[in-house]
Short mmCIF file of C-alpha atoms in Angstrom, two decimals:
data_model
loop_
_atom_site.label_atom_id
_atom_site.label_comp_id
_atom_site.label_asym_id
_atom_site.label_seq_id
_atom_site.Cartn_x
_atom_site.Cartn_y
_atom_site.Cartn_z
CA MET A 1 6.31 0.57 18.97
CA GLU A 2 7.90 -2.04 21.27
CA GLY A 3 11.03 -3.85 20.12
CA MET A 4 11.94 -1.30 17.50
CA ILE A 5 14.60 1.43 17.37
CA VAL A 6 15.36 4.14 14.85
CA THR A 7 18.87 4.70 13.62
CA THR A 8 20.84 5.61 10.51
CA THR A 9 23.12 4.01 7.97
CA LYS A 10 26.90 4.25 8.44
CA GLN A 11 26.97 6.84 5.60
CA ALA A 12 24.34 9.00 7.28
CA ASP A 13 24.47 12.75 6.72
CA PRO A 14 22.97 15.39 8.99
CA ASN A 15 19.64 15.29 7.10
CA SER A 16 19.43 11.55 7.58
CA GLU A 17 19.91 11.89 11.33
CA LYS A 18 17.40 14.68 11.46
CA ARG A 19 14.83 12.56 9.69
CA ALA A 20 15.58 9.55 11.91
CA ARG A 21 14.93 11.69 15.00
CA GLU A 22 11.66 12.90 13.44
CA VAL A 23 10.50 9.32 12.79
CA ALA A 24 11.42 8.30 16.31
CA THR A 25 9.36 11.15 17.78
CA PHE A 26 6.36 10.55 15.47
CA CYS A 27 6.31 6.81 16.17
CA ALA A 28 7.22 7.09 19.86
CA MET A 29 10.32 4.94 19.41
CA PRO A 30 13.89 5.41 20.72
CA PHE A 31 16.44 7.07 18.41
CA VAL A 32 19.85 5.31 18.71
CA LYS A 33 22.91 7.01 17.21
CA ARG A 34 24.72 4.77 14.75
CA THR A 35 27.93 3.79 16.56
CA ASP A 36 28.04 0.10 15.64
CA SER A 37 26.37 -2.53 13.46
CA VAL A 38 22.58 -2.58 13.45
CA SER A 39 22.58 -6.07 14.99
CA ARG A 40 24.71 -4.95 17.92
CA LEU A 41 22.61 -1.82 18.47
CA LEU A 42 19.53 -3.98 18.59
CA ARG A 43 21.05 -6.32 21.17
CA ARG A 44 22.19 -3.41 23.37
CA ASN A 45 18.71 -1.89 23.27
CA ASN A 46 16.81 -5.09 23.79
CA ALA A 47 15.10 -4.66 20.41
CA ASP A 48 14.71 -6.88 17.34
CA THR A 49 13.69 -4.43 14.59
CA ALA A 50 15.28 -1.25 13.24
CA TYR A 51 14.03 1.63 11.15
CA VAL A 52 17.19 2.65 9.29
CA VAL A 53 17.48 6.03 7.54
CA GLY A 54 20.20 6.79 5.04
CA PRO A 55 20.89 9.36 2.27
CA GLU A 56 19.95 6.92 -0.51
CA LYS A 57 17.40 4.61 1.04
CA VAL A 58 15.28 3.91 4.11
CA ASP A 59 14.27 0.43 5.25
CA ILE A 60 12.97 -1.58 8.21
CA ARG A 61 15.11 -4.55 9.21
CA GLN A 62 14.59 -7.60 11.39
CA GLY A 63 17.20 -10.30 11.23
CA GLU A 64 17.48 -11.35 7.51
CA HIS A 65 14.22 -9.66 6.65
CA LYS A 66 13.97 -6.15 5.18
CA ILE A 67 11.14 -4.06 3.75
CA MET A 68 11.27 -0.77 1.83
CA VAL A 69 9.30 1.19 -0.70
CA ASN A 70 10.27 0.47 -4.28
CA ALA A 71 8.85 0.46 -7.79
CA SER A 72 9.18 -3.23 -8.43
CA MET A 73 6.97 -4.62 -11.23
CA TYR A 74 6.28 -1.07 -12.49
CA GLN A 75 7.75 -1.65 -15.94
CA LEU A 76 5.89 -4.92 -16.46
CA THR A 77 2.62 -3.36 -15.44
CA ALA A 78 3.25 -0.31 -17.64
CA ALA A 79 4.02 -2.55 -20.63
CA ALA A 80 0.59 -4.22 -20.23
CA GLY A 81 -1.10 -0.83 -19.88
CA ARG A 82 -4.74 -0.68 -18.99
CA ALA A 83 -5.13 -4.33 -20.02
CA HIS A 84 -3.28 -5.22 -16.81
CA PRO A 85 -5.86 -6.68 -14.31
CA LEU A 86 -5.04 -4.04 -11.61
CA LEU A 87 -5.36 -1.13 -13.99
CA HIS A 88 -8.36 -2.52 -15.81
CA ALA A 89 -10.16 -3.23 -12.53
CA VAL A 90 -9.62 0.31 -11.29
CA SER A 91 -10.01 2.04 -14.69
CA PRO A 92 -11.71 -0.10 -17.35
CA GLN A 93 -10.23 0.25 -20.84
CA ASP A 94 -13.59 1.07 -22.46
CA ARG A 95 -14.13 4.13 -20.23
CA PRO A 96 -12.28 7.40 -19.63
CA PRO A 97 -9.33 6.98 -17.24
CA VAL A 98 -10.14 7.75 -13.62
CA LYS A 99 -8.57 10.90 -12.32
CA SER A 100 -8.61 10.43 -8.52
CA ILE A 101 -8.01 7.24 -6.56
CA LEU A 102 -8.07 6.67 -2.84
CA ASP A 103 -5.79 3.85 -1.78
CA ALA A 104 -7.21 3.16 1.69
CA THR A 105 -4.63 0.49 2.56
CA LEU A 106 -1.42 2.09 1.33
CA GLY A 107 1.19 -0.19 2.93
CA LEU A 108 4.40 -0.04 0.88
CA ALA A 109 2.62 1.97 -1.87
CA LYS A 110 3.55 -0.40 -4.73
CA ASP A 111 0.08 -0.44 -6.24
CA ALA A 112 -0.38 3.32 -5.60
CA ILE A 113 2.77 4.09 -7.57
CA GLN A 114 1.57 1.98 -10.50
CA LEU A 115 -1.95 3.47 -10.45
CA GLY A 116 -0.64 7.03 -10.21
CA GLY A 117 2.17 6.66 -12.74
CA ILE A 118 0.50 4.62 -15.43
CA LEU A 119 -3.05 5.97 -15.21
CA GLY A 120 -1.94 9.52 -14.50
CA ALA A 121 -4.36 9.69 -11.61
CA GLN A 122 -4.02 11.68 -8.37
CA ILE A 123 -3.52 9.22 -5.52
CA THR A 124 -4.42 9.73 -1.91
CA GLY A 125 -3.09 7.00 0.42
CA LEU A 126 -4.19 6.08 3.91
CA GLU A 127 -2.00 4.14 6.38
CA CYS A 128 -2.93 3.70 10.00
CA VAL A 129 0.45 2.39 11.22
CA PRO A 130 2.78 5.34 12.00
CA VAL A 131 6.00 3.49 11.17
CA LEU A 132 4.65 2.37 7.79
CA THR A 133 3.40 5.91 7.12
CA CYS A 134 6.97 7.15 7.67
CA LEU A 135 8.38 4.44 5.50
CA ALA A 136 5.97 5.28 2.69
CA GLU A 137 6.74 9.03 2.93
CA ASP A 138 10.49 8.43 2.93
CA GLY A 139 10.37 5.88 0.14
CA LEU A 140 8.11 7.96 -2.11
CA LYS A 141 10.37 11.02 -1.54
CA ARG A 142 13.38 9.03 -2.81
CA LEU A 143 11.56 7.51 -5.80
CA ALA A 144 10.43 11.04 -6.76
CA LYS A 145 14.07 12.06 -7.11
CA GLN A 146 14.85 9.26 -9.58
CA GLU A 147 14.79 10.03 -13.25
CA ARG A 148 12.39 7.18 -13.97
CA ALA A 149 8.85 6.74 -15.20
CA TRP A 150 7.43 6.52 -11.69
CA ALA A 151 9.05 9.71 -10.32
CA ALA A 152 6.19 12.07 -11.05
CA ALA A 153 3.61 9.72 -9.49
CA ALA A 154 5.74 9.18 -6.37
CA SER A 155 6.03 12.96 -5.91
CA GLN A 156 2.29 13.50 -6.08
CA ILE A 157 0.95 10.74 -3.78
CA VAL A 158 -0.59 12.32 -0.71
CA VAL A 159 -0.13 10.20 2.44
CA HIS A 160 -2.27 10.43 5.58
CA CYS A 161 -1.59 8.54 8.81
CA THR A 162 -5.12 7.65 9.82
CA GLU A 163 -7.66 4.90 10.33
CA ALA A 164 -9.44 4.41 7.03
CA THR A 165 -13.08 4.14 8.21
CA ALA A 166 -12.94 7.25 10.35
CA TRP A 167 -11.22 9.21 7.60
CA LEU A 168 -13.74 8.13 4.98
CA LYS A 169 -16.61 9.18 7.19
CA ALA A 170 -15.33 12.73 7.08
CA GLN A 171 -15.32 12.83 3.29
CA SER A 172 -18.06 13.95 0.97
CA ALA A 173 -20.02 11.43 -1.08
CA GLU A 174 -18.42 10.56 -4.46
CA SER A 175 -15.26 12.55 -3.69
CA PHE A 176 -12.97 10.02 -5.46
CA ASP A 177 -13.43 8.31 -8.81
CA ALA A 178 -12.32 4.96 -7.32
CA VAL A 179 -11.41 3.50 -3.92
CA TYR A 180 -8.85 0.71 -3.76
CA LEU A 181 -8.49 -1.78 -0.85
CA ASP A 182 -5.74 -4.34 -0.42
CA PRO A 183 -6.24 -6.03 2.98
CA MET A 184 -3.42 -8.16 4.24
CA PHE A 185 -4.10 -11.72 3.13
CA GLU A 186 -4.59 -14.26 5.87
CA TYR A 187 -2.29 -16.76 4.25
CA LYS A 188 0.83 -16.70 2.11
CA LEU A 189 0.75 -16.45 -1.65
CA ASN A 190 4.35 -17.47 -2.40
CA ALA A 191 5.10 -14.25 -0.59
CA PRO A 192 8.30 -12.25 -1.41
CA PRO A 193 11.02 -11.90 1.20
CA GLY A 194 10.13 -9.50 3.94
CA ILE A 195 6.37 -10.13 3.90
CA SER A 196 6.50 -11.81 7.30
CA LEU A 197 7.99 -8.60 8.72
CA LEU A 198 5.31 -6.56 7.03
CA ARG A 199 2.66 -8.81 8.55
CA GLN A 200 3.97 -8.00 12.01
CA LEU A 201 3.66 -4.28 11.40
CA VAL A 202 0.28 -3.93 9.63
CA MET A 203 -3.06 -3.71 11.38
CA ALA A 204 -4.40 -7.01 10.08
CA GLN A 205 -8.15 -6.77 10.36
CA PRO A 206 -10.94 -8.32 8.32
CA LEU A 207 -12.61 -6.03 5.77
CA SER A 208 -15.53 -4.63 7.71
CA ILE A 209 -18.95 -3.82 6.29
CA GLU A 210 -18.60 -0.36 7.77
CA LEU A 211 -15.39 0.30 5.86
CA LEU A 212 -16.78 -1.11 2.69
CA ASN A 213 -19.99 0.89 2.90
CA GLU A 214 -18.00 4.10 3.42
CA ALA A 215 -15.76 3.27 0.52
CA ILE A 216 -18.82 2.78 -1.73
CA ARG A 217 -20.28 6.08 -0.54
CA VAL A 218 -17.05 7.95 -1.24
CA ALA A 219 -16.42 6.31 -4.63
CA ARG A 220 -17.94 7.95 -7.66
CA GLU A 221 -17.47 4.96 -9.99
CA ARG A 222 -16.19 1.87 -8.26
CA VAL A 223 -14.57 0.12 -5.28
CA VAL A 224 -11.85 -2.42 -6.02
CA VAL A 225 -10.67 -5.01 -3.46
CA LYS A 226 -7.58 -7.17 -4.04
CA VAL A 227 -8.05 -10.73 -2.82
CA PRO A 228 -6.31 -14.14 -3.15
CA LYS A 229 -7.23 -15.97 -6.37
CA GLU A 230 -8.04 -19.11 -4.41
CA THR A 231 -10.85 -17.19 -2.62
CA TYR A 232 -14.26 -17.37 -4.22
CA PRO A 233 -15.22 -13.68 -4.49
CA ARG A 234 -18.72 -14.03 -3.09
CA GLU A 235 -17.26 -15.61 0.06
CA TYR A 236 -14.87 -12.73 0.61
CA GLY A 237 -15.83 -9.63 2.53
CA PRO A 238 -18.76 -8.67 4.69
CA ASP A 239 -21.58 -8.60 2.16
CA PRO A 240 -21.22 -10.87 -0.89
CA SER A 241 -24.24 -9.30 -2.60
CA LEU A 242 -22.26 -6.09 -3.20
CA TRP A 243 -19.72 -7.54 -5.69
CA ASN A 244 -20.71 -7.49 -9.32
CA ARG A 245 -17.45 -7.58 -11.27
CA VAL A 246 -14.19 -9.51 -11.10
CA LEU A 247 -10.77 -9.37 -12.85
CA PHE A 248 -8.27 -12.24 -12.62
CA GLY A 249 -4.48 -11.97 -12.30
CA LYS A 250 -1.98 -14.88 -12.10
CA ARG A 251 -2.12 -15.23 -8.33
CA ILE A 252 -4.76 -12.74 -7.19
CA GLN A 253 -8.05 -11.30 -8.36
CA TYR A 254 -9.78 -7.99 -8.07
CA VAL A 255 -13.42 -8.01 -7.01
CA VAL A 256 -15.31 -4.86 -7.76
CA VAL A 257 -18.36 -2.92 -6.67
CA GLU A 258 -19.25 -1.23 -9.97
CA LYS A 259 -21.65 1.63 -9.24
CA GLY A 260 -22.80 2.41 -12.73
CA GLY A 261 -22.41 1.57 -16.41
CA GLU A 262 -22.42 -1.70 -18.31
CA ILE A 263 -20.26 -4.58 -17.17
CA ALA A 264 -18.62 -6.72 -19.86
CA PRO A 265 -20.10 -10.26 -19.78
CA GLU A 266 -16.72 -11.91 -19.11
CA GLU A 267 -16.21 -9.64 -16.12
CA ARG A 268 -19.58 -10.13 -14.48
CA LEU A 269 -19.48 -11.88 -11.12
CA ARG A 270 -22.08 -14.57 -11.18
#
């Protein structure tokens, strides 16, 4: 990736440097040994972004912006349980919990950690950007070592670096209970710090009918898409006739293709 280097923290140990070199090779980026501040290393290497590996954390930095994998909001979501819009959209309270979920837009894995940890489901995550794949793998590995509620889920999430549509085409029909999609929003939603950096790294593409159709084929029960609350669900996505259920959060909503079973009247998409 142009304009990015891979380096380590000042407190790096041999394992950190080994992992940094692995990331550099996998992502076809230069490894730069940590001999100075990150900002000086960037200037010397004509770069503006750094993937920084340390014993305790891994992050991507660009100026004042920084992104990493963390379990933010996990406790609040867990407190709400399956009544939380995300959890209820993916696994409705009036039905048995789903056991397998495909997160086809893994990103920083925040929703995957919540779905896996709180629902107890096996999560498979797809990420097509190599550097974000590495960040997810490194972040999940560190969360798995923490003695916290999310540790078991973080240790069990399987990450694939692949384009979602092509990967889905190779899967059998109804091979996951649910498929979750969280496309990068086209405009800001009072975004947290670092989101502008994430936008530069992700493959921001509209949700295609091909991807959605493959997701529906692979899902046994439902496909859930996270969208801005200001967006009218039937105007979002390639085929508005597919959506039949919606759950509302404070700033976002979850539109659903429910493949079977009754839909509660208050959740029906009219």
